[in-house]
Coordinates of C-alpha atoms in Angstrom, one line a residue:
M9 CA -1.0 135.6 -12.2
K10 CA -0.6 135.3 -15.9
K11 CA 1.7 132.3 -15.5
K12 CA -0.9 130.6 -13.4
Y13 CA -3.5 131.0 -16.2
L14 CA -0.9 129.9 -18.7
F15 CA 0.2 126.7 -17.0
G16 CA -3.3 125.7 -15.8
P17 CA -4.6 124.5 -19.1
I18 CA -1.3 122.7 -19.9
I19 CA -1.3 120.8 -16.6
L20 CA -5.0 119.9 -17.1
A21 CA -4.2 118.6 -20.6
L22 CA -1.3 116.5 -19.3
V23 CA -3.5 115.1 -16.6
L24 CA -6.2 114.2 -19.1
F25 CA -3.7 112.7 -21.5
A26 CA -2.2 110.6 -18.8
G27 CA -5.7 109.4 -17.8
V28 CA -6.3 108.4 -21.4
V29 CA -3.1 106.5 -21.8
F30 CA -3.0 104.8 -18.4
V31 CA -6.6 103.7 -18.0
P32 CA -6.5 99.9 -18.4
S33 CA -8.1 98.7 -21.6
S34 CA -10.1 96.1 -19.6
W35 CA -11.8 98.9 -17.8
L36 CA -12.7 100.6 -21.1
A37 CA -14.0 97.4 -22.6
K38 CA -16.4 97.0 -19.7
L39 CA -17.9 100.4 -20.6
V40 CA -18.8 99.3 -24.2
P41 CA -22.7 99.2 -24.5
A42 CA -24.2 95.8 -24.9
D43 CA -25.8 96.8 -28.2
R44 CA -22.7 98.4 -29.7
L45 CA -21.6 95.4 -31.8
E46 CA -25.1 94.9 -33.3
E47 CA -25.3 98.7 -34.0
S48 CA -21.9 98.6 -35.8
A49 CA -23.0 95.9 -38.2
I50 CA -24.4 98.4 -40.7
S51 CA -22.7 101.6 -39.5
L52 CA -19.9 101.5 -42.1
E53 CA -17.8 103.7 -39.7
S54 CA -14.1 104.1 -40.6
N55 CA -13.2 103.8 -36.9
M56 CA -14.5 100.2 -36.9
F57 CA -12.5 99.3 -40.1
Q58 CA -9.3 100.9 -38.8
G59 CA -9.6 99.6 -35.3
T60 CA -9.6 96.0 -34.1
Y61 CA -11.9 95.8 -31.0
L62 CA -15.3 95.6 -32.8
Q63 CA -14.0 93.2 -35.4
N64 CA -12.5 91.0 -32.7
E65 CA -15.8 90.8 -31.0
M66 CA -17.7 90.2 -34.2
L67 CA -15.5 87.3 -35.2
K68 CA -16.3 85.5 -31.9
H69 CA -20.0 85.2 -32.8
S70 CA -21.1 82.7 -35.5
K71 CA -24.3 84.7 -36.1
Y72 CA -22.3 87.5 -37.7
I73 CA -21.4 87.0 -41.4
P74 CA -18.9 89.6 -42.4
I75 CA -19.3 91.1 -45.9
Y76 CA -16.0 92.7 -47.1
G77 CA -16.1 95.1 -50.0
S78 CA -15.9 98.8 -50.8
S79 CA -18.3 101.6 -51.7
E80 CA -21.1 99.3 -52.9
L81 CA -21.9 98.3 -49.3
S82 CA -23.3 101.8 -48.6
R83 CA -25.8 101.6 -51.6
W84 CA -28.8 100.7 -49.4
D85 CA -32.2 99.7 -50.7
P86 CA -34.8 97.1 -49.6
F87 CA -32.9 94.3 -51.5
H88 CA -29.5 94.9 -49.7
P89 CA -28.5 91.7 -47.9
S90 CA -28.5 93.5 -44.5
N91 CA -32.1 94.5 -44.9
Y92 CA -33.1 91.2 -46.5
F93 CA -31.8 89.0 -43.8
E94 CA -33.0 91.2 -41.0
T95 CA -36.5 91.5 -42.4
N96 CA -36.8 87.8 -42.9
A97 CA -35.5 87.0 -39.4
A98 CA -32.5 85.0 -40.6
A99 CA -30.3 83.1 -38.1
Y100 CA -27.3 85.2 -39.2
T101 CA -26.6 88.9 -39.5
P102 CA -24.4 90.5 -42.2
Y103 CA -21.6 92.6 -40.8
L104 CA -20.5 95.2 -43.3
I105 CA -16.8 96.0 -43.7
G106 CA -16.0 98.4 -46.5
K107 CA -16.1 101.9 -47.9
G108 CA -14.9 103.7 -51.0
G109 CA -11.3 103.1 -51.8
M110 CA -11.0 99.9 -49.7
T111 CA -9.3 97.4 -52.0
S112 CA -7.3 94.2 -51.6
I113 CA -4.3 95.8 -49.8
I114 CA -6.5 97.3 -47.1
H115 CA -8.3 94.0 -46.6
D116 CA -5.0 92.1 -46.7
L117 CA -3.8 94.0 -43.6
N118 CA -7.1 93.5 -41.9
F119 CA -7.2 89.8 -42.5
A120 CA -3.6 89.4 -41.4
T121 CA -4.5 91.2 -38.1
H122 CA -7.4 88.8 -37.4
V123 CA -5.9 85.6 -39.0
D124 CA -6.1 83.6 -35.8
Q125 CA -9.9 84.1 -35.6
L126 CA -10.7 83.2 -39.2
K127 CA -10.6 79.4 -39.0
N128 CA -14.0 78.0 -40.4
K129 CA -15.4 81.6 -40.4
Q130 CA -18.0 82.1 -43.1
M131 CA -17.6 85.3 -45.0
V132 CA -18.5 87.1 -48.2
I133 CA -16.0 89.2 -50.2
I134 CA -17.2 91.5 -53.0
V135 CA -14.6 92.0 -55.7
S136 CA -14.9 95.1 -57.9
P137 CA -13.4 95.3 -61.4
Q138 CA -12.5 98.9 -60.8
W139 CA -9.9 97.8 -58.2
F140 CA -7.8 96.3 -61.1
V141 CA -6.4 99.4 -62.7
K142 CA -2.9 99.0 -64.1
N143 CA -0.9 100.4 -61.1
G144 CA -3.2 99.1 -58.4
T145 CA -4.5 101.2 -55.4
D146 CA -3.1 104.7 -55.5
E147 CA -2.1 106.9 -52.5
Q148 CA -5.4 108.8 -52.6
H149 CA -7.4 105.7 -51.9
F150 CA -4.9 103.9 -49.7
A151 CA -4.0 106.7 -47.2
P152 CA -7.5 107.4 -45.8
N153 CA -8.4 103.7 -45.4
Y154 CA -5.3 102.0 -44.1
S155 CA -5.1 101.2 -40.4
S156 CA -2.0 102.5 -38.6
L157 CA -2.8 100.2 -35.7
Q158 CA -2.9 97.1 -37.9
A159 CA 0.2 98.2 -39.8
Y160 CA 2.2 98.6 -36.5
Q161 CA 1.0 95.2 -35.3
L162 CA 2.0 93.4 -38.5
P163 CA 5.8 92.8 -37.7
F164 CA 4.9 91.3 -34.3
N165 CA 2.2 89.0 -35.8
K166 CA 3.5 85.4 -35.5
E167 CA 0.3 83.9 -36.9
V168 CA 0.7 85.0 -40.5
D169 CA 2.9 82.9 -42.9
E170 CA 6.3 84.5 -42.9
Q171 CA 6.6 84.8 -46.7
V172 CA 3.2 86.4 -47.0
K173 CA 3.9 88.8 -44.1
R174 CA 7.1 89.9 -45.8
K175 CA 5.4 90.5 -49.1
L176 CA 2.7 92.5 -47.4
M177 CA 5.2 94.6 -45.6
Q178 CA 7.2 95.3 -48.8
R179 CA 4.0 96.3 -50.5
L180 CA 2.9 98.6 -47.7
M181 CA 6.3 100.3 -47.8
T182 CA 5.6 101.6 -51.4
Y183 CA 2.9 104.0 -50.0
D184 CA 3.7 107.5 -48.7
A185 CA 1.5 107.0 -45.7
V186 CA 4.0 104.3 -44.5
K187 CA 7.1 106.0 -45.9
N188 CA 6.3 109.2 -44.0
D189 CA 5.8 107.3 -40.7
T190 CA 9.5 107.2 -39.7
I191 CA 9.2 104.6 -36.9
L192 CA 7.0 102.3 -38.9
Y193 CA 9.0 102.5 -42.1
R194 CA 12.3 101.8 -40.2
L195 CA 10.7 99.1 -38.2
Y196 CA 9.6 97.3 -41.4
D197 CA 13.1 97.9 -43.0
A198 CA 14.8 96.4 -39.9
Y199 CA 12.5 93.4 -39.9
L200 CA 12.9 92.7 -43.6
N201 CA 16.6 93.1 -43.6
D202 CA 17.2 91.2 -40.4
K203 CA 18.6 94.2 -38.5
K204 CA 17.9 92.7 -35.1
V205 CA 19.4 95.3 -32.9
M206 CA 17.6 98.1 -34.8
F207 CA 14.3 96.2 -34.7
N208 CA 14.5 95.6 -31.0
N209 CA 15.3 99.2 -30.4
L210 CA 12.4 100.4 -32.5
S211 CA 10.0 97.8 -31.0
V212 CA 9.9 99.8 -27.7
P213 CA 8.3 103.0 -29.1
A214 CA 6.3 100.9 -31.6
K215 CA 4.7 98.8 -28.9
A216 CA 4.0 101.9 -26.8
Y217 CA 2.3 103.5 -29.8
I218 CA 0.3 100.3 -30.4
S219 CA -1.0 100.6 -26.8
I220 CA -2.1 104.2 -27.4
L221 CA -3.8 103.3 -30.7
K222 CA -5.7 100.4 -29.0
K223 CA -6.9 102.8 -26.4
K224 CA -8.0 105.2 -29.1
D225 CA -9.8 102.4 -30.8
L226 CA -11.7 101.6 -27.5
Y227 CA -12.6 105.3 -26.9
F228 CA -14.0 105.6 -30.4
T229 CA -15.9 102.3 -29.8
L230 CA -17.6 103.9 -26.8
L231 CA -18.9 106.7 -29.0
K232 CA -22.3 106.3 -30.7
D233 CA -22.0 106.0 -34.5
N234 CA -23.5 108.7 -36.7
S235 CA -27.0 108.1 -37.9
T236 CA -26.8 105.7 -40.9
N237 CA -30.1 106.5 -42.5
R238 CA -30.5 102.8 -43.4
H239 CA -34.0 102.0 -42.4
Q240 CA -35.5 98.5 -42.4
S241 CA -38.0 97.8 -45.2
D242 CA -40.6 95.0 -45.0
A243 CA -41.1 95.1 -48.8
V244 CA -38.9 92.0 -49.2
K245 CA -40.4 89.9 -46.4
D246 CA -41.6 86.3 -47.2
K247 CA -41.0 86.6 -51.0
T248 CA -39.6 84.0 -53.3
W249 CA -36.4 84.8 -55.2
K250 CA -38.4 85.0 -58.4
E251 CA -40.8 87.5 -56.8
L252 CA -37.9 89.5 -55.5
R253 CA -36.2 89.7 -58.9
A254 CA -39.5 91.0 -60.4
Q255 CA -39.9 93.4 -57.6
A256 CA -36.4 94.7 -58.0
N257 CA -37.0 95.2 -61.7
T258 CA -40.0 97.4 -61.0
Y259 CA -38.1 99.2 -58.2
G260 CA -35.2 99.9 -60.5
E261 CA -37.4 100.9 -63.5
K262 CA -39.1 103.6 -61.4
R263 CA -35.7 105.0 -60.4
T264 CA -34.2 105.2 -63.9
Q265 CA -37.0 107.0 -65.7
H266 CA -34.8 110.0 -66.7
S267 CA -31.4 108.5 -67.2
K268 CA -29.4 106.4 -69.7
F269 CA -27.6 103.1 -69.1
Y270 CA -30.1 102.1 -66.3
I271 CA -28.4 104.5 -63.9
D272 CA -30.3 105.8 -60.8
D273 CA -31.9 109.1 -61.7
K274 CA -30.3 110.9 -58.8
V275 CA -26.8 109.7 -59.7
Y276 CA -27.4 110.5 -63.4
K277 CA -28.6 114.0 -62.7
H278 CA -25.5 114.7 -60.5
K279 CA -23.0 113.1 -63.0
K280 CA -24.8 114.0 -66.3
D281 CA -22.1 116.3 -67.6
Y282 CA -19.3 114.0 -66.6
I283 CA -21.1 111.0 -68.3
K284 CA -21.6 113.1 -71.4
G285 CA -17.9 113.8 -71.6
M286 CA -16.9 110.1 -71.2
E287 CA -18.2 109.0 -74.6
G288 CA -15.4 106.9 -76.3
K289 CA -12.8 108.0 -73.6
N290 CA -11.8 104.5 -72.4
K291 CA -10.7 103.0 -75.7
G292 CA -7.8 100.7 -75.2
H293 CA -8.4 100.3 -71.5
S294 CA -8.2 96.9 -69.8
Y295 CA -8.5 95.3 -66.3
A296 CA -6.4 92.3 -67.5
E297 CA -3.0 93.6 -66.1
S298 CA -2.7 95.2 -62.7
L299 CA -0.6 95.2 -59.5
E300 CA -3.9 94.5 -57.8
Y301 CA -3.7 90.8 -58.8
D302 CA -0.7 90.4 -56.5
D303 CA -2.5 92.2 -53.7
F304 CA -5.5 90.0 -54.2
Q305 CA -3.3 86.9 -54.1
L306 CA -2.0 87.9 -50.7
M307 CA -5.6 88.0 -49.6
L308 CA -6.2 84.5 -50.9
D309 CA -3.0 83.3 -49.3
I310 CA -3.9 84.7 -45.9
L311 CA -7.5 83.3 -46.0
K312 CA -6.3 79.9 -47.2
Q313 CA -3.7 79.7 -44.4
A314 CA -6.5 80.6 -41.9
D315 CA -8.9 78.0 -43.2
A316 CA -11.6 80.6 -43.7
E317 CA -14.8 79.7 -45.6
A318 CA -15.1 82.6 -48.1
L319 CA -17.5 83.2 -50.9
F320 CA -16.1 85.7 -53.4
V321 CA -18.6 87.7 -55.4
I322 CA -17.5 88.8 -58.9
I323 CA -19.3 92.0 -59.7
P324 CA -19.8 93.0 -63.4
V325 CA -19.4 96.4 -64.9
N326 CA -22.4 98.3 -66.2
G327 CA -22.1 97.0 -69.8
A328 CA -24.1 99.7 -71.5
Y329 CA -22.1 102.5 -69.9
Y330 CA -18.8 100.7 -70.5
D331 CA -19.7 100.2 -74.2
Y332 CA -20.5 103.9 -74.4
T333 CA -17.1 104.9 -73.0
G334 CA -15.4 102.6 -75.5
F335 CA -13.9 100.3 -72.8
P336 CA -13.1 97.1 -74.8
K337 CA -15.1 94.0 -74.0
K338 CA -11.9 92.0 -74.2
G339 CA -10.4 94.1 -71.4
R340 CA -13.4 93.2 -69.2
Q341 CA -13.6 89.5 -70.2
D342 CA -9.9 88.9 -69.6
Y343 CA -10.4 90.3 -66.1
Y344 CA -13.3 88.0 -65.4
T345 CA -11.4 85.0 -66.7
R346 CA -8.3 85.8 -64.7
I347 CA -10.0 86.6 -61.4
K348 CA -12.1 83.4 -61.5
K349 CA -9.0 81.3 -62.2
Q350 CA -7.1 83.0 -59.4
I351 CA -9.9 82.3 -56.9
H352 CA -10.5 78.7 -58.1
D353 CA -6.8 77.9 -58.0
S354 CA -6.7 79.0 -54.3
G355 CA -9.6 76.6 -53.5
F356 CA -12.3 79.1 -52.9
T357 CA -15.9 79.4 -54.1
Y358 CA -17.2 82.3 -56.1
A359 CA -20.5 83.7 -57.4
D360 CA -20.0 84.9 -61.0
Y361 CA -22.1 87.8 -62.1
S362 CA -20.0 88.6 -65.2
E363 CA -22.9 87.7 -67.5
H364 CA -25.1 90.4 -66.0
E365 CA -23.2 93.3 -67.6
H366 CA -26.3 94.2 -69.7
D367 CA -28.9 93.0 -67.3
P368 CA -31.2 96.1 -66.5
Y369 CA -31.3 97.1 -62.9
F370 CA -28.6 94.7 -61.8
M371 CA -26.3 97.7 -61.3
R372 CA -27.4 100.8 -59.6
D373 CA -25.1 103.2 -61.5
T374 CA -21.9 102.9 -63.5
I375 CA -20.0 100.7 -61.1
H376 CA -22.1 99.8 -58.0
I377 CA -24.3 96.7 -57.7
G378 CA -27.9 97.4 -56.5
W379 CA -31.5 96.4 -56.8
K380 CA -31.7 93.1 -58.7
G381 CA -28.0 92.5 -58.2
W382 CA -28.5 92.5 -54.4
V383 CA -31.3 89.9 -54.9
Y384 CA -28.8 87.6 -56.6
L385 CA -26.2 88.2 -53.9
S386 CA -28.7 87.6 -51.1
E387 CA -29.8 84.3 -52.7
D388 CA -26.2 83.1 -53.3
M389 CA -25.2 84.1 -49.9
Q390 CA -28.1 82.2 -48.3
K391 CA -27.2 79.0 -50.4
F392 CA -23.6 79.4 -49.4
L393 CA -24.4 79.7 -45.7
E394 CA -26.7 76.7 -45.7
L395 CA -24.2 74.5 -47.4
H396 CA -21.3 75.3 -45.0

């Protein structure tokens, strides 16, 4: 009797697992709710970033304009591009792709995965100075954000330029998340060193795992996202850009009554002790030299090959706070100069906000754009979309 109870749950689990693995993806895709894509545009769910299905669907529709970035995308207020364009019934809908820790290397892998869908695709890419620390993205920020599905697909991707693909694989192999995945690491090693027999042997389990990960992606797509708490605000409806900037000034002023450096009061209250301890701590720092520039160049190379129409947004630092920490102005200016040249040399357009370092209410806190900064971005985004 005990054996019956012991094996019952095991058999049930195996049956359920088999059902998950062998249900055709086409069947699962038909179960995706009609409003799922629209809902995901502001959800900022990791499952969407690390999967492929929703992004594949989004890239098919010209009305969706993806905005790639990192943690600033979740700093919601009435001036946020998603709210501005929805409230003003624009012909296009921003589709947010980014969270804390997502830097060039994460976006490189994502763009490589979708490269065949990017031709003439309009997009916005927000570039943060904080990405450009000396050693580039560390394991702590890479591991939670990278997509195992996209990483496994990379060696089999025949759309990406071969040299770019090899550089990207070599870079990915420096991270423990890839090193500790025995099949993936050996697959990359076999590909890069032309070990054809080894690569063909590893391709069998790799492709089987890709199939499982795609199913997992679809199952997560079927689930409703958590509540985003990003409510639409009509405060920005039918306003001129001048009126919106004035409105953003007032909005920001009310929310920085009890803080220094024009930082949101709630953030300042939470970080007050940390901020107090940062006085003069960043002397000698610079964003001028970083491995991130190589990762960023891979992004530019992939997008250029794809003939994507990208607007890069150069976010400033909070000048008052950075001055307080002793971070040299030269270390910031050298970054602005270098990143603009890199973008320009690759043939892309950029919106340069580096002169807004000391502009009150342009930044929401020490590193994130907000309020008036969003107004400038919404305006530049609209001009870019109308010109292309």
